[in-house]
Amino acid sequence: SQKTSLEQQLIGEMEPLSEEQILLASVRASAGIGKGTVDAQYPGALSARRRQLFNRDDIDEIKNLGCLGENLLAELVSRPCEAIQDPEMLSRRATLLTQENQDRQLIVDYLVSLEGSSSPTPRTEIVRILRELVYKQARQGQWLEREDGTWLQVGMDS
C-alpha cells in the first residue's frame, strides 16, 4: 500500500516545502484559510525534523536496550531499565526523551496547521497515524504500549 503524504511527512520521507508551495500557502492564508499558520509553523517543524534525524541513532540505541518505549499518544516514554546505570547516560536519555517529544509535538502542530480551517484534520487523527508509523518501524526488543495499557516487547511477547 502507498503511504499518504501525511504519513510521508511524519516519517520524513517528503522533501521540505518548496518555495512555490510556501507561496501557495501564503495565498491561501491571505484568503483567510489557515491564516499565517504555515509560515509560523514551518521553521519550527523543519528544525524539529532535523533534530530528530540527528538524534535518531542515540534514541534507537536506548530503545534497543529497552530503556525507552512508545506510548499510545505517540510519545517516547522512559521505561524501567537496568542497562543504563551511568548518570551521564541517564541524563542523556532524559534529554533525548524531552527533545524527541518536543519535536513530535512541533511536527504535529505543523501538520494540523497545513489543513487550514476549511477541512481540519483532528489532532487525534494525526497522532494516531504517527503512532501507527512508529509502531510499524519498531524493531525487535523495543517496547510499545498496547490499546489496553499493557506493554509489548516487539518479537518477545505475543
JSON list of C-alpha atoms in Angstrom, two decimals:
[
{"chain": "A", "resi": 1, "resn": "SER", "atom": "CA", "xyz": [0.00, 0.00, 0.00]},
{"chain": "A", "resi": 2, "resn": "GLN", "atom": "CA", "xyz": [1.13, 3.56, -0.69]},
{"chain": "A", "resi": 3, "resn": "LYS", "atom": "CA", "xyz": [1.79, 5.97, 2.12]},
{"chain": "A", "resi": 4, "resn": "THR", "atom": "CA", "xyz": [-0.27, 9.13, 2.21]},
{"chain": "A", "resi": 5, "resn": "SER", "atom": "CA", "xyz": [1.53, 12.45, 2.02]},
{"chain": "A", "resi": 6, "resn": "LEU", "atom": "CA", "xyz": [0.71, 12.97, 5.71]},
{"chain": "A", "resi": 7, "resn": "GLU", "atom": "CA", "xyz": [2.38, 9.66, 6.58]},
{"chain": "A", "resi": 8, "resn": "GLN", "atom": "CA", "xyz": [5.37, 10.54, 4.43]},
{"chain": "A", "resi": 9, "resn": "GLN", "atom": "CA", "xyz": [5.77, 13.91, 6.17]},
{"chain": "A", "resi": 10, "resn": "LEU", "atom": "CA", "xyz": [5.52, 12.31, 9.60]},
{"chain": "A", "resi": 11, "resn": "ILE", "atom": "CA", "xyz": [8.34, 9.88, 8.87]},
{"chain": "A", "resi": 12, "resn": "GLY", "atom": "CA", "xyz": [10.41, 12.39, 6.96]},
{"chain": "A", "resi": 13, "resn": "GLU", "atom": "CA", "xyz": [10.16, 10.86, 3.51]},
{"chain": "A", "resi": 14, "resn": "MET", "atom": "CA", "xyz": [8.85, 14.03, 1.93]},
{"chain": "A", "resi": 15, "resn": "GLU", "atom": "CA", "xyz": [11.07, 16.89, 0.95]},
{"chain": "A", "resi": 16, "resn": "PRO", "atom": "CA", "xyz": [10.59, 20.18, 2.79]},
{"chain": "A", "resi": 17, "resn": "LEU", "atom": "CA", "xyz": [8.11, 22.53, 1.20]},
{"chain": "A", "resi": 18, "resn": "SER", "atom": "CA", "xyz": [9.30, 24.18, -1.96]},
{"chain": "A", "resi": 19, "resn": "GLU", "atom": "CA", "xyz": [9.28, 27.92, -2.36]},
{"chain": "A", "resi": 20, "resn": "GLU", "atom": "CA", "xyz": [6.30, 27.57, -4.70]},
{"chain": "A", "resi": 21, "resn": "GLN", "atom": "CA", "xyz": [4.34, 25.59, -2.09]},
{"chain": "A", "resi": 22, "resn": "ILE", "atom": "CA", "xyz": [5.12, 28.18, 0.57]},
{"chain": "A", "resi": 23, "resn": "LEU", "atom": "CA", "xyz": [3.90, 30.96, -1.73]},
{"chain": "A", "resi": 24, "resn": "LEU", "atom": "CA", "xyz": [0.74, 28.98, -2.42]},
{"chain": "A", "resi": 25, "resn": "ALA", "atom": "CA", "xyz": [0.20, 28.61, 1.30]},
{"chain": "A", "resi": 26, "resn": "SER", "atom": "CA", "xyz": [0.63, 32.37, 1.68]},
{"chain": "A", "resi": 27, "resn": "VAL", "atom": "CA", "xyz": [-2.08, 32.92, -0.95]},
{"chain": "A", "resi": 28, "resn": "ARG", "atom": "CA", "xyz": [-4.36, 30.56, 0.95]},
{"chain": "A", "resi": 29, "resn": "ALA", "atom": "CA", "xyz": [-3.59, 32.43, 4.14]},
{"chain": "A", "resi": 30, "resn": "SER", "atom": "CA", "xyz": [-4.40, 35.79, 2.58]},
{"chain": "A", "resi": 31, "resn": "ALA", "atom": "CA", "xyz": [-7.77, 34.36, 1.63]},
{"chain": "A", "resi": 32, "resn": "GLY", "atom": "CA", "xyz": [-8.40, 33.66, 5.32]},
{"chain": "A", "resi": 33, "resn": "ILE", "atom": "CA", "xyz": [-7.80, 29.90, 5.20]},
{"chain": "A", "resi": 34, "resn": "GLY", "atom": "CA", "xyz": [-5.30, 28.74, 7.79]},
{"chain": "A", "resi": 35, "resn": "LYS", "atom": "CA", "xyz": [-4.17, 32.34, 8.08]},
{"chain": "A", "resi": 36, "resn": "GLY", "atom": "CA", "xyz": [-0.48, 32.64, 8.87]},
{"chain": "A", "resi": 37, "resn": "THR", "atom": "CA", "xyz": [-0.16, 29.18, 10.36]},
{"chain": "A", "resi": 38, "resn": "VAL", "atom": "CA", "xyz": [2.04, 27.60, 7.69]},
{"chain": "A", "resi": 39, "resn": "ASP", "atom": "CA", "xyz": [4.58, 30.43, 7.74]},
{"chain": "A", "resi": 40, "resn": "ALA", "atom": "CA", "xyz": [4.63, 30.42, 11.53]},
{"chain": "A", "resi": 41, "resn": "GLN", "atom": "CA", "xyz": [4.84, 26.64, 11.99]},
{"chain": "A", "resi": 42, "resn": "TYR", "atom": "CA", "xyz": [7.18, 25.60, 9.16]},
{"chain": "A", "resi": 43, "resn": "PRO", "atom": "CA", "xyz": [10.56, 26.73, 10.57]},
{"chain": "A", "resi": 44, "resn": "GLY", "atom": "CA", "xyz": [9.90, 25.01, 13.89]},
{"chain": "A", "resi": 45, "resn": "ALA", "atom": "CA", "xyz": [8.77, 21.79, 12.20]},
{"chain": "A", "resi": 46, "resn": "LEU", "atom": "CA", "xyz": [11.81, 21.80, 9.92]},
{"chain": "A", "resi": 47, "resn": "SER", "atom": "CA", "xyz": [14.19, 22.32, 12.86]},
{"chain": "A", "resi": 48, "resn": "ALA", "atom": "CA", "xyz": [12.40, 19.60, 14.79]},
{"chain": "A", "resi": 49, "resn": "ARG", "atom": "CA", "xyz": [12.76, 17.14, 11.92]},
{"chain": "A", "resi": 50, "resn": "ARG", "atom": "CA", "xyz": [16.46, 17.93, 11.60]},
{"chain": "A", "resi": 51, "resn": "ARG", "atom": "CA", "xyz": [17.00, 17.33, 15.30]},
{"chain": "A", "resi": 52, "resn": "GLN", "atom": "CA", "xyz": [15.04, 14.07, 15.09]},
{"chain": "A", "resi": 53, "resn": "LEU", "atom": "CA", "xyz": [17.34, 12.85, 12.34]},
{"chain": "A", "resi": 54, "resn": "PHE", "atom": "CA", "xyz": [20.41, 13.91, 14.35]},
{"chain": "A", "resi": 55, "resn": "ASN", "atom": "CA", "xyz": [19.18, 12.11, 17.50]},
{"chain": "A", "resi": 56, "resn": "ARG", "atom": "CA", "xyz": [17.79, 9.02, 15.74]},
{"chain": "A", "resi": 57, "resn": "ASP", "atom": "CA", "xyz": [20.79, 6.71, 16.30]},
{"chain": "A", "resi": 58, "resn": "ASP", "atom": "CA", "xyz": [21.06, 7.55, 20.01]},
{"chain": "A", "resi": 59, "resn": "ILE", "atom": "CA", "xyz": [17.33, 7.10, 20.54]},
{"chain": "A", "resi": 60, "resn": "ASP", "atom": "CA", "xyz": [17.33, 3.79, 18.67]},
{"chain": "A", "resi": 61, "resn": "GLU", "atom": "CA", "xyz": [20.25, 2.57, 20.77]},
{"chain": "A", "resi": 62, "resn": "ILE", "atom": "CA", "xyz": [18.43, 3.37, 24.01]},
{"chain": "A", "resi": 63, "resn": "LYS", "atom": "CA", "xyz": [15.16, 1.92, 22.69]},
{"chain": "A", "resi": 64, "resn": "ASN", "atom": "CA", "xyz": [17.01, -1.27, 21.74]},
{"chain": "A", "resi": 65, "resn": "LEU", "atom": "CA", "xyz": [18.24, -1.53, 25.34]},
{"chain": "A", "resi": 66, "resn": "GLY", "atom": "CA", "xyz": [14.59, -1.43, 26.42]},
{"chain": "A", "resi": 67, "resn": "CYS", "atom": "CA", "xyz": [15.03, 1.88, 28.25]},
{"chain": "A", "resi": 68, "resn": "LEU", "atom": "CA", "xyz": [12.58, 3.89, 26.13]},
{"chain": "A", "resi": 69, "resn": "GLY", "atom": "CA", "xyz": [9.19, 2.91, 24.78]},
{"chain": "A", "resi": 70, "resn": "GLU", "atom": "CA", "xyz": [6.41, 4.28, 22.59]},
{"chain": "A", "resi": 71, "resn": "ASN", "atom": "CA", "xyz": [3.06, 5.01, 24.18]},
{"chain": "A", "resi": 72, "resn": "LEU", "atom": "CA", "xyz": [-0.44, 5.28, 22.70]},
{"chain": "A", "resi": 73, "resn": "LEU", "atom": "CA", "xyz": [-0.14, 9.07, 22.37]},
{"chain": "A", "resi": 74, "resn": "ALA", "atom": "CA", "xyz": [2.85, 8.66, 20.01]},
{"chain": "A", "resi": 75, "resn": "GLU", "atom": "CA", "xyz": [5.17, 9.86, 22.77]},
{"chain": "A", "resi": 76, "resn": "LEU", "atom": "CA", "xyz": [8.51, 8.44, 23.74]},
{"chain": "A", "resi": 77, "resn": "VAL", "atom": "CA", "xyz": [8.48, 7.40, 27.41]},
{"chain": "A", "resi": 78, "resn": "SER", "atom": "CA", "xyz": [11.10, 6.25, 29.87]},
{"chain": "A", "resi": 79, "resn": "ARG", "atom": "CA", "xyz": [10.99, 2.56, 30.81]},
{"chain": "A", "resi": 80, "resn": "PRO", "atom": "CA", "xyz": [12.48, 0.82, 33.84]},
{"chain": "A", "resi": 81, "resn": "CYS", "atom": "CA", "xyz": [15.94, -0.15, 32.74]},
{"chain": "A", "resi": 82, "resn": "GLU", "atom": "CA", "xyz": [18.93, -1.78, 34.34]},
{"chain": "A", "resi": 83, "resn": "ALA", "atom": "CA", "xyz": [21.04, -1.50, 31.19]},
{"chain": "A", "resi": 84, "resn": "ILE", "atom": "CA", "xyz": [21.82, 2.15, 31.87]},
{"chain": "A", "resi": 85, "resn": "GLN", "atom": "CA", "xyz": [23.48, 2.91, 35.20]},
{"chain": "A", "resi": 86, "resn": "ASP", "atom": "CA", "xyz": [25.86, 5.72, 34.24]},
{"chain": "A", "resi": 87, "resn": "PRO", "atom": "CA", "xyz": [24.47, 9.08, 35.47]},
{"chain": "A", "resi": 88, "resn": "GLU", "atom": "CA", "xyz": [25.67, 10.79, 32.30]},
{"chain": "A", "resi": 89, "resn": "MET", "atom": "CA", "xyz": [23.83, 8.27, 30.13]},
{"chain": "A", "resi": 90, "resn": "LEU", "atom": "CA", "xyz": [20.69, 8.59, 32.28]},
{"chain": "A", "resi": 91, "resn": "SER", "atom": "CA", "xyz": [20.85, 12.34, 31.76]},
{"chain": "A", "resi": 92, "resn": "ARG", "atom": "CA", "xyz": [21.31, 11.84, 28.01]},
{"chain": "A", "resi": 93, "resn": "ARG", "atom": "CA", "xyz": [18.25, 9.55, 27.93]},
{"chain": "A", "resi": 94, "resn": "ALA", "atom": "CA", "xyz": [16.17, 12.24, 29.68]},
{"chain": "A", "resi": 95, "resn": "THR", "atom": "CA", "xyz": [17.40, 14.92, 27.27]},
{"chain": "A", "resi": 96, "resn": "LEU", "atom": "CA", "xyz": [16.69, 12.79, 24.19]},
{"chain": "A", "resi": 97, "resn": "LEU", "atom": "CA", "xyz": [13.24, 11.89, 25.50]},
{"chain": "A", "resi": 98, "resn": "THR", "atom": "CA", "xyz": [12.36, 15.55, 26.05]},
{"chain": "A", "resi": 99, "resn": "GLN", "atom": "CA", "xyz": [13.74, 16.65, 22.69]},
{"chain": "A", "resi": 100, "resn": "GLU", "atom": "CA", "xyz": [12.00, 13.89, 20.74]},
{"chain": "A", "resi": 101, "resn": "ASN", "atom": "CA", "xyz": [8.63, 14.59, 22.32]},
{"chain": "A", "resi": 102, "resn": "GLN", "atom": "CA", "xyz": [9.03, 18.34, 21.70]},
{"chain": "A", "resi": 103, "resn": "ASP", "atom": "CA", "xyz": [9.97, 17.62, 18.08]},
{"chain": "A", "resi": 104, "resn": "ARG", "atom": "CA", "xyz": [6.99, 15.34, 17.56]},
{"chain": "A", "resi": 105, "resn": "GLN", "atom": "CA", "xyz": [4.71, 17.99, 19.03]},
{"chain": "A", "resi": 106, "resn": "LEU", "atom": "CA", "xyz": [6.07, 20.69, 16.71]},
{"chain": "A", "resi": 107, "resn": "ILE", "atom": "CA", "xyz": [5.63, 18.44, 13.68]},
{"chain": "A", "resi": 108, "resn": "VAL", "atom": "CA", "xyz": [2.08, 17.52, 14.67]},
{"chain": "A", "resi": 109, "resn": "ASP", "atom": "CA", "xyz": [1.29, 21.22, 15.21]},
{"chain": "A", "resi": 110, "resn": "TYR", "atom": "CA", "xyz": [2.64, 21.97, 11.74]},
{"chain": "A", "resi": 111, "resn": "LEU", "atom": "CA", "xyz": [0.61, 19.20, 10.12]},
{"chain": "A", "resi": 112, "resn": "VAL", "atom": "CA", "xyz": [-2.53, 20.42, 11.86]},
{"chain": "A", "resi": 113, "resn": "SER", "atom": "CA", "xyz": [-1.81, 23.95, 10.56]},
{"chain": "A", "resi": 114, "resn": "LEU", "atom": "CA", "xyz": [-1.46, 22.65, 6.98]},
{"chain": "A", "resi": 115, "resn": "GLU", "atom": "CA", "xyz": [-5.08, 21.58, 6.98]},
{"chain": "A", "resi": 116, "resn": "GLY", "atom": "CA", "xyz": [-6.33, 25.12, 7.47]},
{"chain": "A", "resi": 117, "resn": "SER", "atom": "CA", "xyz": [-9.76, 25.96, 8.75]},
{"chain": "A", "resi": 118, "resn": "SER", "atom": "CA", "xyz": [-11.67, 24.64, 5.72]},
{"chain": "A", "resi": 119, "resn": "SER", "atom": "CA", "xyz": [-11.15, 20.94, 6.46]},
{"chain": "A", "resi": 120, "resn": "PRO", "atom": "CA", "xyz": [-9.29, 20.48, 9.71]},
{"chain": "A", "resi": 121, "resn": "THR", "atom": "CA", "xyz": [-7.82, 17.08, 10.40]},
{"chain": "A", "resi": 122, "resn": "PRO", "atom": "CA", "xyz": [-8.28, 16.43, 14.08]},
{"chain": "A", "resi": 123, "resn": "ARG", "atom": "CA", "xyz": [-5.05, 16.36, 16.06]},
{"chain": "A", "resi": 124, "resn": "THR", "atom": "CA", "xyz": [-6.05, 12.93, 17.37]},
{"chain": "A", "resi": 125, "resn": "GLU", "atom": "CA", "xyz": [-6.10, 11.54, 13.83]},
{"chain": "A", "resi": 126, "resn": "ILE", "atom": "CA", "xyz": [-2.62, 12.86, 13.09]},
{"chain": "A", "resi": 127, "resn": "VAL", "atom": "CA", "xyz": [-1.33, 11.43, 16.38]},
{"chain": "A", "resi": 128, "resn": "ARG", "atom": "CA", "xyz": [-2.96, 8.07, 15.55]},
{"chain": "A", "resi": 129, "resn": "ILE", "atom": "CA", "xyz": [-1.22, 7.99, 12.16]},
{"chain": "A", "resi": 130, "resn": "LEU", "atom": "CA", "xyz": [2.11, 8.94, 13.77]},
{"chain": "A", "resi": 131, "resn": "ARG", "atom": "CA", "xyz": [1.68, 6.18, 16.36]},
{"chain": "A", "resi": 132, "resn": "GLU", "atom": "CA", "xyz": [0.93, 3.61, 13.66]},
{"chain": "A", "resi": 133, "resn": "LEU", "atom": "CA", "xyz": [4.04, 4.62, 11.73]},
{"chain": "A", "resi": 134, "resn": "VAL", "atom": "CA", "xyz": [6.25, 4.49, 14.80]},
{"chain": "A", "resi": 135, "resn": "TYR", "atom": "CA", "xyz": [4.82, 1.09, 15.75]},
{"chain": "A", "resi": 136, "resn": "LYS", "atom": "CA", "xyz": [5.37, -0.27, 12.23]},
{"chain": "A", "resi": 137, "resn": "GLN", "atom": "CA", "xyz": [9.02, 0.82, 12.38]},
{"chain": "A", "resi": 138, "resn": "ALA", "atom": "CA", "xyz": [9.64, -0.71, 15.83]},
{"chain": "A", "resi": 139, "resn": "ARG", "atom": "CA", "xyz": [12.45, -3.23, 15.93]},
{"chain": "A", "resi": 140, "resn": "GLN", "atom": "CA", "xyz": [12.69, -6.44, 17.88]},
{"chain": "A", "resi": 141, "resn": "GLY", "atom": "CA", "xyz": [13.12, -5.84, 21.58]},
{"chain": "A", "resi": 142, "resn": "GLN", "atom": "CA", "xyz": [11.60, -2.34, 21.58]},
{"chain": "A", "resi": 143, "resn": "TRP", "atom": "CA", "xyz": [8.63, -1.55, 23.84]},
{"chain": "A", "resi": 144, "resn": "LEU", "atom": "CA", "xyz": [5.18, -0.47, 22.61]},
{"chain": "A", "resi": 145, "resn": "GLU", "atom": "CA", "xyz": [2.09, 0.31, 24.66]},
{"chain": "A", "resi": 146, "resn": "ARG", "atom": "CA", "xyz": [-0.97, -1.76, 23.74]},
{"chain": "A", "resi": 147, "resn": "GLU", "atom": "CA", "xyz": [-4.53, -0.43, 23.50]},
{"chain": "A", "resi": 148, "resn": "ASP", "atom": "CA", "xyz": [-5.33, -1.97, 26.90]},
{"chain": "A", "resi": 149, "resn": "GLY", "atom": "CA", "xyz": [-2.45, -0.08, 28.57]},
{"chain": "A", "resi": 150, "resn": "THR", "atom": "CA", "xyz": [-0.12, -3.07, 28.88]},
{"chain": "A", "resi": 151, "resn": "TRP", "atom": "CA", "xyz": [3.27, -3.14, 27.20]},
{"chain": "A", "resi": 152, "resn": "LEU", "atom": "CA", "xyz": [4.53, -5.38, 24.42]},
{"chain": "A", "resi": 153, "resn": "GLN", "atom": "CA", "xyz": [8.18, -6.01, 23.69]},
{"chain": "A", "resi": 154, "resn": "VAL", "atom": "CA", "xyz": [8.36, -6.46, 19.92]},
{"chain": "A", "resi": 155, "resn": "GLY", "atom": "CA", "xyz": [9.27, -10.01, 18.97]},
{"chain": "A", "resi": 156, "resn": "MET", "atom": "CA", "xyz": [9.24, -11.16, 22.59]},
{"chain": "A", "resi": 157, "resn": "ASP", "atom": "CA", "xyz": [5.55, -11.18, 23.57]},
{"chain": "A", "resi": 158, "resn": "SER", "atom": "CA", "xyz": [2.52, -12.29, 21.65]}
]
